[in-house]
């Protein structure tokens, strides 16, 4: 095999993995990153802990990919979450699996993930070029022959891998460069929108609940009578609306519908209890405090911060004596707790999003190699592609898998 010069543009997870996969005795690999260090966005993932992957099989991972899961079949077959775990552990990083099969470094430090990748690059003699901004691709006769730097220097190569990320978190360098280059070469780029992002609500009273986290609740989101999303977990109220794991995941499922009209979200505040069981519990509370005001009873059922809203918006007035509450009112209150309703208005802006939805169309890419179908020797990997997933380590698994396949393909494919 002849010695190949391979250029990887972008020093995020997909780019670093592509460079690692491409580097061997017969390849000269160069990694270009416009920032002063590698893995700038990776550093802040998982609230600084870095949810490396999800320790589950490929079927489950594909089930959690929202956009174009079938496209990922070959990439995941080549680089599964098990392969990712094995790679990091062989490179000396201790990992642990937490709730929901989420995988984290034992140290809980994303910086340790980056250090491990940097060491792997160094051990494989990848030449890393920091503060080197790529301005454009060099393409001649439907073949990529290199890159042009912002200094106007031309760097010729046999293969080029583009792993420049999306447009969320622009301060980390994700400014849509790869999408622009793809469009310049007549490759289709699908609409770029916010993915995994908080949601604004119609109700302004949510401000009164700012900072309140609800654990172990069930959320259902409806477009008229059709249920678009149903999940159990944790959510958070903010000054503008709602956030937290349940809402962040929901945003990727309901974003398109939310562009058309507001959606209704029902929160089951007591999902472990049926309406009958909850009613019986409330009856017991009423029996022990029948001469009290309702407002003095309800505090045992809900977080303190919710009480003023429940009394203001719910079916029973706070100053009503418990013994005066009718069965109909009590059952209406039970229903209210099981269907606490908020109306979702719109997604927050993309600069608040964890990921970008949309990107280089998968129809333009060979899923078995990550090479552009129209342009030889040009590969795309990671968030620059129109592939995205829910939270839980799935998006990083997409980055590792597509990066690995692009790097591996770039060194193996003949001219």
Tab-separated table of C-alpha atoms in Angstrom:
chain	number	residue	atom	x	y	z
A	1	UNK	CA	0.000	0.000	0.000
A	2	UNK	CA	1.381	3.387	-0.953
A	3	UNK	CA	1.966	6.030	1.702
A	4	UNK	CA	-1.060	8.346	1.876
A	5	UNK	CA	-1.308	11.888	3.190
A	6	UNK	CA	-4.616	12.298	4.998
A	7	UNK	CA	-5.926	15.601	6.329
A	8	UNK	CA	-8.592	15.779	9.025
A	9	UNK	CA	-10.298	19.142	9.541
A	10	UNK	CA	-11.783	19.643	13.004
A	11	UNK	CA	-10.387	18.624	16.375
A	12	UNK	CA	-13.605	17.505	18.047
A	13	UNK	CA	-14.537	13.900	18.885
A	14	UNK	CA	-15.253	12.843	15.284
A	15	UNK	CA	-12.105	14.514	13.971
A	16	UNK	CA	-9.820	13.092	16.640
A	17	UNK	CA	-11.245	9.599	16.162
A	18	UNK	CA	-10.915	9.904	12.375
A	19	UNK	CA	-7.251	10.893	12.715
A	20	UNK	CA	-6.599	8.022	15.134
A	21	UNK	CA	-8.273	5.515	12.796
A	22	UNK	CA	-6.435	6.855	9.748
A	23	UNK	CA	-2.979	6.796	11.331
A	24	UNK	CA	-0.807	3.743	10.756
A	25	UNK	CA	2.554	2.926	9.257
A	26	UNK	CA	1.388	3.669	5.732
A	27	UNK	CA	-0.432	6.953	6.398
A	28	UNK	CA	0.777	10.459	7.163
A	29	UNK	CA	-2.060	12.087	9.078
A	30	UNK	CA	-2.488	15.801	9.803
A	31	UNK	CA	-5.212	17.166	12.085
A	32	UNK	CA	-6.189	20.831	11.649
A	33	UNK	CA	-8.013	22.730	14.416
A	34	UNK	CA	-8.723	26.474	14.355
A	35	UNK	CA	-8.917	26.742	18.148
A	36	UNK	CA	-5.933	26.891	20.469
A	37	UNK	CA	-6.720	23.383	21.774
A	38	UNK	CA	-8.518	20.194	20.806
A	39	UNK	CA	-11.934	19.090	22.054
A	40	UNK	CA	-13.302	22.477	23.109
A	41	UNK	CA	-16.945	21.415	22.837
A	42	UNK	CA	-16.177	17.947	24.187
A	43	UNK	CA	-14.886	19.647	27.335
A	44	UNK	CA	-18.345	20.993	28.227
A	45	UNK	CA	-20.411	17.906	27.321
A	46	UNK	CA	-22.324	16.138	30.071
A	47	UNK	CA	-21.960	19.231	32.291
A	48	UNK	CA	-18.214	18.755	32.157
A	49	UNK	CA	-18.379	15.020	32.904
A	50	UNK	CA	-18.537	13.818	29.268
A	51	UNK	CA	-21.107	11.089	28.625
A	52	UNK	CA	-18.734	9.114	26.392
A	53	UNK	CA	-21.267	6.669	24.933
A	54	UNK	CA	-24.221	4.467	25.842
A	55	UNK	CA	-23.348	0.934	26.935
A	56	UNK	CA	-26.004	-0.797	24.852
A	57	UNK	CA	-26.312	-2.712	21.602
A	58	UNK	CA	-26.530	-1.157	18.159
A	59	UNK	CA	-30.278	-1.790	17.936
A	60	UNK	CA	-30.911	0.357	21.013
A	61	UNK	CA	-28.523	3.049	19.810
A	62	UNK	CA	-30.277	3.230	16.439
A	63	UNK	CA	-33.633	3.408	18.252
A	64	UNK	CA	-32.391	6.552	20.005
A	65	UNK	CA	-31.179	8.210	16.797
A	66	UNK	CA	-33.829	10.698	15.680
A	67	UNK	CA	-32.603	11.670	12.200
A	68	UNK	CA	-31.522	9.013	9.694
A	69	UNK	CA	-30.865	6.042	12.000
A	70	UNK	CA	-30.561	3.575	9.093
A	71	UNK	CA	-27.648	5.579	7.693
A	72	UNK	CA	-25.681	4.652	10.820
A	73	UNK	CA	-25.900	0.885	10.318
A	74	UNK	CA	-22.415	0.381	8.804
A	75	UNK	CA	-20.720	2.926	11.056
A	76	UNK	CA	-22.092	1.284	14.205
A	77	UNK	CA	-21.216	-2.166	12.870
A	78	UNK	CA	-17.639	-0.940	12.406
A	79	UNK	CA	-17.430	0.999	15.682
A	80	UNK	CA	-20.000	0.001	18.315
A	81	UNK	CA	-20.294	1.450	21.790
A	82	UNK	CA	-18.464	-1.664	23.015
A	83	UNK	CA	-15.607	-0.820	20.648
A	84	UNK	CA	-15.533	2.752	21.979
A	85	UNK	CA	-15.397	1.537	25.581
A	86	UNK	CA	-12.647	-0.947	24.711
A	87	UNK	CA	-10.664	1.759	22.889
A	88	UNK	CA	-10.693	4.186	25.809
A	89	UNK	CA	-9.911	1.516	28.383
A	90	UNK	CA	-7.001	0.207	26.280
A	91	UNK	CA	-5.736	3.789	26.097
A	92	UNK	CA	-5.773	3.927	29.903
A	93	UNK	CA	-9.037	5.728	30.703
A	94	UNK	CA	-11.170	4.076	33.393
A	95	UNK	CA	-14.890	4.217	32.626
A	96	UNK	CA	-18.093	3.560	34.575
A	97	UNK	CA	-21.686	2.884	33.526
A	98	UNK	CA	-24.471	4.794	35.271
A	99	UNK	CA	-28.278	4.963	35.097
A	100	UNK	CA	-29.662	4.565	31.583
A	101	UNK	CA	-26.421	2.816	30.505
A	102	UNK	CA	-24.670	6.183	30.279
A	103	UNK	CA	-20.883	5.801	30.236
A	104	UNK	CA	-18.635	8.352	31.983
A	105	UNK	CA	-14.971	8.521	32.937
A	106	UNK	CA	-14.508	7.313	36.531
A	107	UNK	CA	-12.907	10.693	37.288
A	108	UNK	CA	-16.075	12.543	36.087
A	109	UNK	CA	-13.742	14.840	34.125
A	110	UNK	CA	-14.201	15.466	30.407
A	111	UNK	CA	-10.616	16.744	30.366
A	112	UNK	CA	-9.445	13.165	30.983
A	113	UNK	CA	-11.283	12.012	27.842
A	114	UNK	CA	-9.520	14.725	25.832
A	115	UNK	CA	-6.117	13.874	27.358
A	116	UNK	CA	-6.641	10.223	26.421
A	117	UNK	CA	-7.419	11.158	22.813
A	118	UNK	CA	-4.433	13.524	22.664
A	119	UNK	CA	-2.152	10.749	23.917
A	120	UNK	CA	-3.592	8.359	21.312
A	121	UNK	CA	-2.927	10.915	18.563
A	122	UNK	CA	0.641	11.438	19.777
A	123	UNK	CA	1.341	7.704	20.026
A	124	UNK	CA	0.188	7.293	16.426
A	125	UNK	CA	2.344	10.230	15.270
A	126	UNK	CA	-0.583	12.310	14.057
A	127	UNK	CA	0.643	15.835	13.326
A	128	UNK	CA	-1.698	18.239	15.120
A	129	UNK	CA	-1.928	21.825	13.794
A	130	UNK	CA	-3.612	24.175	16.284
A	131	UNK	CA	-4.741	27.731	15.468
A	132	UNK	CA	-4.831	26.722	11.811
A	133	UNK	CA	-8.092	27.762	10.210
A	134	UNK	CA	-9.165	26.037	7.015
A	135	UNK	CA	-10.926	28.381	4.588
A	136	UNK	CA	-11.912	26.075	1.757
A	137	UNK	CA	-11.492	22.697	0.102
A	138	UNK	CA	-9.506	22.189	-3.073
A	139	UNK	CA	-11.564	20.146	-5.511
A	140	UNK	CA	-10.582	19.423	-9.123
A	141	UNK	CA	-12.449	17.208	-11.547
A	142	UNK	CA	-14.771	15.888	-8.814
A	143	UNK	CA	-11.857	14.900	-6.631
A	144	UNK	CA	-10.701	16.540	-3.383
A	145	UNK	CA	-6.977	17.230	-3.528
A	146	UNK	CA	-6.439	19.248	-0.345
A	147	UNK	CA	-7.333	22.344	1.649
A	148	UNK	CA	-6.620	26.071	1.682
A	149	UNK	CA	-5.761	27.696	5.026
A	150	UNK	CA	-6.791	31.212	6.068
A	151	UNK	CA	-3.152	32.199	5.469
A	152	UNK	CA	-3.832	31.221	1.816
A	153	UNK	CA	-1.380	28.329	2.127
A	154	UNK	CA	-2.422	25.313	0.085
A	155	UNK	CA	-2.007	21.871	1.632
A	156	UNK	CA	-2.243	19.021	-0.834
A	157	UNK	CA	-3.384	15.562	0.230
A	158	UNK	CA	-4.669	12.194	-0.950
A	159	UNK	CA	-7.722	12.290	1.325
A	160	UNK	CA	-9.589	14.900	3.366
A	161	UNK	CA	-11.962	14.225	6.262
A	162	UNK	CA	-14.286	17.084	7.271
A	163	UNK	CA	-15.375	16.919	10.926
A	164	UNK	CA	-16.145	20.550	11.692
A	165	UNK	CA	-19.276	20.022	13.820
A	166	UNK	CA	-22.599	21.864	13.657
A	167	UNK	CA	-23.516	25.434	14.593
A	168	UNK	CA	-24.537	25.025	18.226
A	169	UNK	CA	-22.104	26.449	20.809
A	170	UNK	CA	-20.415	28.752	18.250
A	171	UNK	CA	-17.930	29.933	20.915
A	172	UNK	CA	-16.323	26.479	20.703
A	173	UNK	CA	-15.599	26.985	17.014
A	174	UNK	CA	-18.694	25.227	15.619
A	175	UNK	CA	-19.622	27.851	13.050
A	176	UNK	CA	-20.883	25.756	10.131
A	177	UNK	CA	-17.677	25.751	8.070
A	178	UNK	CA	-18.186	22.204	6.795
A	179	UNK	CA	-21.739	22.971	5.697
A	180	UNK	CA	-20.504	25.943	3.680
A	181	UNK	CA	-17.792	23.903	1.993
A	182	UNK	CA	-20.292	21.148	1.148
A	183	UNK	CA	-22.645	23.670	-0.445
A	184	UNK	CA	-19.770	25.183	-2.432
A	185	UNK	CA	-19.257	21.725	-3.960
A	186	UNK	CA	-22.985	21.331	-4.698
A	187	UNK	CA	-23.615	18.865	-1.897
A	188	UNK	CA	-27.051	19.266	-0.312
A	189	UNK	CA	-27.219	20.540	3.254
A	190	UNK	CA	-30.526	20.116	5.094
A	191	UNK	CA	-31.972	22.927	7.230
A	192	UNK	CA	-29.964	23.601	10.380
A	193	UNK	CA	-32.074	23.888	13.522
A	194	UNK	CA	-31.677	23.559	17.286
A	195	UNK	CA	-31.549	20.035	18.696
A	196	UNK	CA	-31.637	19.085	22.368
A	197	UNK	CA	-32.615	22.538	23.571
A	198	UNK	CA	-34.895	24.023	26.284
A	199	UNK	CA	-38.429	25.125	25.360
A	200	UNK	CA	-40.320	28.372	26.005
A	201	UNK	CA	-43.869	28.202	27.352
A	202	UNK	CA	-46.987	30.320	26.844
A	203	UNK	CA	-47.629	30.496	30.582
A	204	UNK	CA	-45.661	33.295	32.191
A	205	UNK	CA	-46.277	31.930	35.676
A	206	UNK	CA	-43.549	29.340	35.089
A	207	UNK	CA	-41.146	32.110	36.193
A	208	UNK	CA	-42.492	31.560	39.708
A	209	UNK	CA	-41.256	27.971	39.524
A	210	UNK	CA	-37.774	28.894	38.217
A	211	UNK	CA	-35.141	26.488	39.541
A	212	UNK	CA	-37.636	23.808	40.585
A	213	UNK	CA	-36.582	20.347	39.445
A	214	UNK	CA	-39.231	17.639	39.213
A	215	UNK	CA	-37.837	14.116	39.467
A	216	UNK	CA	-39.718	10.946	38.579
A	217	UNK	CA	-42.518	12.590	36.625
A	218	UNK	CA	-44.157	11.494	33.375
A	219	UNK	CA	-44.431	13.951	30.507
A	220	UNK	CA	-46.757	13.645	27.507
A	221	UNK	CA	-46.777	16.184	24.667
A	222	UNK	CA	-49.743	16.485	22.308
A	223	UNK	CA	-50.478	18.101	18.978
A	224	UNK	CA	-54.236	18.360	19.394
A	225	UNK	CA	-55.182	14.731	20.267
A	226	UNK	CA	-52.055	13.061	18.857
A	227	UNK	CA	-49.364	12.161	21.400
A	228	UNK	CA	-45.964	13.137	19.974
A	229	UNK	CA	-43.784	12.308	22.949
A	230	UNK	CA	-44.153	10.329	26.173
A	231	UNK	CA	-41.376	9.728	28.666
A	232	UNK	CA	-40.581	9.368	32.370
A	233	UNK	CA	-37.755	11.177	34.176
A	234	UNK	CA	-36.601	14.606	35.310
A	235	UNK	CA	-37.461	18.137	34.171
A	236	UNK	CA	-36.664	21.663	35.272
A	237	UNK	CA	-38.565	24.963	35.298
A	238	UNK	CA	-36.711	28.074	34.097
A	239	UNK	CA	-37.428	31.804	33.808
A	240	UNK	CA	-38.618	31.270	30.208
A	241	UNK	CA	-40.169	27.820	30.320
A	242	UNK	CA	-38.928	24.271	30.781
A	243	UNK	CA	-35.665	22.356	30.492
A	244	UNK	CA	-34.004	19.268	31.978
A	245	UNK	CA	-33.413	15.791	30.460
A	246	UNK	CA	-37.072	15.049	29.613
A	247	UNK	CA	-37.572	18.381	27.842
A	248	UNK	CA	-34.191	18.391	26.104
A	249	UNK	CA	-34.940	14.986	24.570
A	250	UNK	CA	-38.501	16.024	23.701
A	251	UNK	CA	-37.217	19.036	21.758
A	252	UNK	CA	-35.639	16.805	19.115
A	253	UNK	CA	-38.894	14.883	18.679
A	254	UNK	CA	-41.350	17.796	18.532
A	255	UNK	CA	-39.316	20.640	17.009
A	256	UNK	CA	-40.960	20.509	13.566
A	257	UNK	CA	-44.500	20.443	14.965
A	258	UNK	CA	-43.690	23.316	17.323
A	259	UNK	CA	-42.828	25.474	14.322
A	260	UNK	CA	-46.463	25.148	13.183
A	261	UNK	CA	-48.398	25.657	16.421
A	262	UNK	CA	-48.089	25.588	20.228
A	263	UNK	CA	-48.266	22.116	21.772
A	264	UNK	CA	-49.889	20.927	24.974
A	265	UNK	CA	-47.681	19.251	27.587
A	266	UNK	CA	-49.224	17.246	30.413
A	267	UNK	CA	-47.104	16.440	33.464
A	268	UNK	CA	-48.140	13.539	35.672
A	269	UNK	CA	-46.876	14.763	39.034
A	270	UNK	CA	-47.668	11.403	40.671
A	271	UNK	CA	-46.971	8.747	38.008
A	272	UNK	CA	-46.419	5.976	40.574
A	273	UNK	CA	-50.033	6.325	41.741
A	274	UNK	CA	-53.203	5.581	39.798
A	275	UNK	CA	-55.973	8.179	40.057
A	276	UNK	CA	-57.828	5.889	42.452
A	277	UNK	CA	-54.776	5.361	44.676
A	278	UNK	CA	-54.003	9.081	44.670
A	279	UNK	CA	-57.617	9.862	45.548
A	280	UNK	CA	-57.436	7.457	48.502
A	281	UNK	CA	-54.260	9.127	49.718
A	282	UNK	CA	-55.848	12.565	49.488
A	283	UNK	CA	-58.900	11.255	51.348
A	284	UNK	CA	-56.646	10.134	54.219
A	285	UNK	CA	-55.071	13.614	54.320
A	286	UNK	CA	-58.554	15.127	54.371
A	287	UNK	CA	-59.676	12.854	57.232
A	288	UNK	CA	-56.819	13.958	59.468
A	289	UNK	CA	-57.300	17.659	58.702
A	290	UNK	CA	-61.007	18.036	57.926
A	291	UNK	CA	-61.260	21.381	59.786
A	292	UNK	CA	-58.152	22.866	58.160
A	293	UNK	CA	-57.969	25.096	55.112
A	294	UNK	CA	-57.112	23.217	51.896
A	295	UNK	CA	-53.877	25.216	51.568
A	296	UNK	CA	-52.635	23.682	54.822
A	297	UNK	CA	-53.229	20.140	53.564
A	298	UNK	CA	-51.849	20.309	50.027
A	299	UNK	CA	-48.279	20.947	51.219
A	300	UNK	CA	-47.819	17.251	52.040
A	301	UNK	CA	-48.468	16.291	48.423
A	302	UNK	CA	-46.227	18.606	46.406
A	303	UNK	CA	-42.961	20.593	46.456
A	304	UNK	CA	-43.373	23.851	48.396
A	305	UNK	CA	-42.580	25.989	45.355
A	306	UNK	CA	-45.548	24.536	43.456
A	307	UNK	CA	-48.158	25.239	46.150
A	308	UNK	CA	-48.939	28.891	45.205
A	309	UNK	CA	-49.425	27.894	41.539
A	310	UNK	CA	-51.550	24.865	42.419
A	311	UNK	CA	-53.775	27.000	44.645
A	312	UNK	CA	-54.020	29.761	42.049
A	313	UNK	CA	-54.608	27.582	38.979
A	314	UNK	CA	-56.102	24.398	40.422
A	315	UNK	CA	-59.775	23.515	40.937
A	316	UNK	CA	-59.867	24.075	44.731
A	317	UNK	CA	-59.453	27.456	46.451
A	318	UNK	CA	-56.748	27.521	49.098
A	319	UNK	CA	-58.942	29.006	51.825
A	320	UNK	CA	-61.711	26.435	51.425
A	321	UNK	CA	-62.261	24.230	54.473
A	322	UNK	CA	-61.411	20.612	53.778
A	323	UNK	CA	-64.777	19.337	55.049
A	324	UNK	CA	-66.518	21.634	52.529
A	325	UNK	CA	-64.713	20.128	49.527
A	326	UNK	CA	-67.055	18.030	47.386
A	327	UNK	CA	-66.211	14.669	45.841
A	328	UNK	CA	-66.354	16.279	42.376
A	329	UNK	CA	-63.835	18.942	43.435
A	330	UNK	CA	-61.564	16.321	44.985
A	331	UNK	CA	-61.614	14.157	41.844
A	332	UNK	CA	-60.988	17.245	39.715
A	333	UNK	CA	-57.923	17.946	41.884
A	334	UNK	CA	-56.703	14.372	41.390
A	335	UNK	CA	-57.078	14.794	37.632
A	336	UNK	CA	-55.282	18.153	37.843
A	337	UNK	CA	-52.244	16.557	39.515
A	338	UNK	CA	-52.153	13.737	36.959
A	339	UNK	CA	-52.554	16.124	33.993
A	340	UNK	CA	-50.757	19.311	35.075
A	341	UNK	CA	-50.872	21.237	31.789
A	342	UNK	CA	-48.442	23.690	30.214
A	343	UNK	CA	-48.420	24.937	26.619
A	344	UNK	CA	-45.128	24.838	24.721
A	345	UNK	CA	-44.492	27.821	22.487
A	346	UNK	CA	-41.109	27.508	20.786
A	347	UNK	CA	-37.601	26.102	21.028
A	348	UNK	CA	-34.864	28.296	22.430
A	349	UNK	CA	-32.247	29.591	19.990
A	350	UNK	CA	-29.617	27.333	18.486
A	351	UNK	CA	-26.781	28.922	20.472
A	352	UNK	CA	-28.395	27.304	23.547
A	353	UNK	CA	-28.744	23.905	21.865
A	354	UNK	CA	-26.590	20.911	22.763
A	355	UNK	CA	-26.504	19.740	19.144
A	356	UNK	CA	-27.435	20.839	15.632
A	357	UNK	CA	-30.218	19.096	13.750
A	358	UNK	CA	-29.654	18.996	10.007
A	359	UNK	CA	-26.396	19.073	8.091
A	360	UNK	CA	-24.784	17.459	5.072
A	361	UNK	CA	-27.514	15.249	3.626
A	362	UNK	CA	-26.899	11.545	4.167
A	363	UNK	CA	-28.036	11.004	0.566
A	364	UNK	CA	-24.789	12.686	-0.486
A	365	UNK	CA	-22.651	10.265	1.562
A	366	UNK	CA	-21.747	6.596	1.119
A	367	UNK	CA	-22.802	5.082	4.482
A	368	UNK	CA	-20.237	2.280	4.166
A	369	UNK	CA	-17.271	4.671	3.938
A	370	UNK	CA	-18.464	8.218	4.836
A	371	UNK	CA	-17.100	9.388	1.457
A	372	UNK	CA	-19.035	11.933	-0.579
A	373	UNK	CA	-20.685	10.188	-3.513
A	374	UNK	CA	-20.010	13.051	-5.954
A	375	UNK	CA	-16.494	13.962	-4.810
A	376	UNK	CA	-13.802	11.327	-4.506
A	377	UNK	CA	-11.399	11.379	-1.526
A	378	UNK	CA	-13.656	13.669	0.537
A	379	UNK	CA	-15.214	12.312	3.740
A	380	UNK	CA	-17.595	13.755	6.333
A	381	UNK	CA	-17.996	12.699	9.959
A	382	UNK	CA	-19.744	13.754	13.145
A	383	UNK	CA	-22.196	16.564	13.756
A	384	UNK	CA	-21.581	18.108	10.325
A	385	UNK	CA	-23.817	15.289	9.019
A	386	UNK	CA	-27.611	15.239	9.178
A	387	UNK	CA	-27.705	12.651	11.958
A	388	UNK	CA	-28.719	13.369	15.544
A	389	UNK	CA	-29.929	11.502	18.607
A	390	UNK	CA	-31.476	11.855	22.039
A	391	UNK	CA	-29.434	12.459	25.178
A	392	UNK	CA	-27.638	9.570	26.851
A	393	UNK	CA	-24.283	9.333	25.036
A	394	UNK	CA	-25.847	8.593	21.670
A	395	UNK	CA	-24.634	11.744	19.890
A	396	UNK	CA	-21.039	11.119	20.916
A	397	UNK	CA	-21.407	7.527	19.733
A	398	UNK	CA	-22.445	8.916	16.328
A	399	UNK	CA	-19.287	11.064	16.345
A	400	UNK	CA	-16.950	8.198	17.303
A	401	UNK	CA	-18.526	5.761	14.832
A	402	UNK	CA	-18.652	8.052	11.799
A	403	UNK	CA	-15.201	9.448	12.615
A	404	UNK	CA	-13.707	5.994	12.946
A	405	UNK	CA	-15.313	4.770	9.700
A	406	UNK	CA	-14.217	7.882	7.780
A	407	UNK	CA	-10.634	7.564	9.039
A	408	UNK	CA	-10.476	3.839	8.409
A	409	UNK	CA	-11.945	4.216	4.914
A	410	UNK	CA	-9.595	7.063	4.011
A	411	UNK	CA	-6.498	4.959	4.620
A	412	UNK	CA	-7.869	1.772	3.046
A	413	UNK	CA	-9.564	2.982	-0.128
A	414	UNK	CA	-7.386	2.905	-3.202
A	415	UNK	CA	-7.173	5.643	-5.788
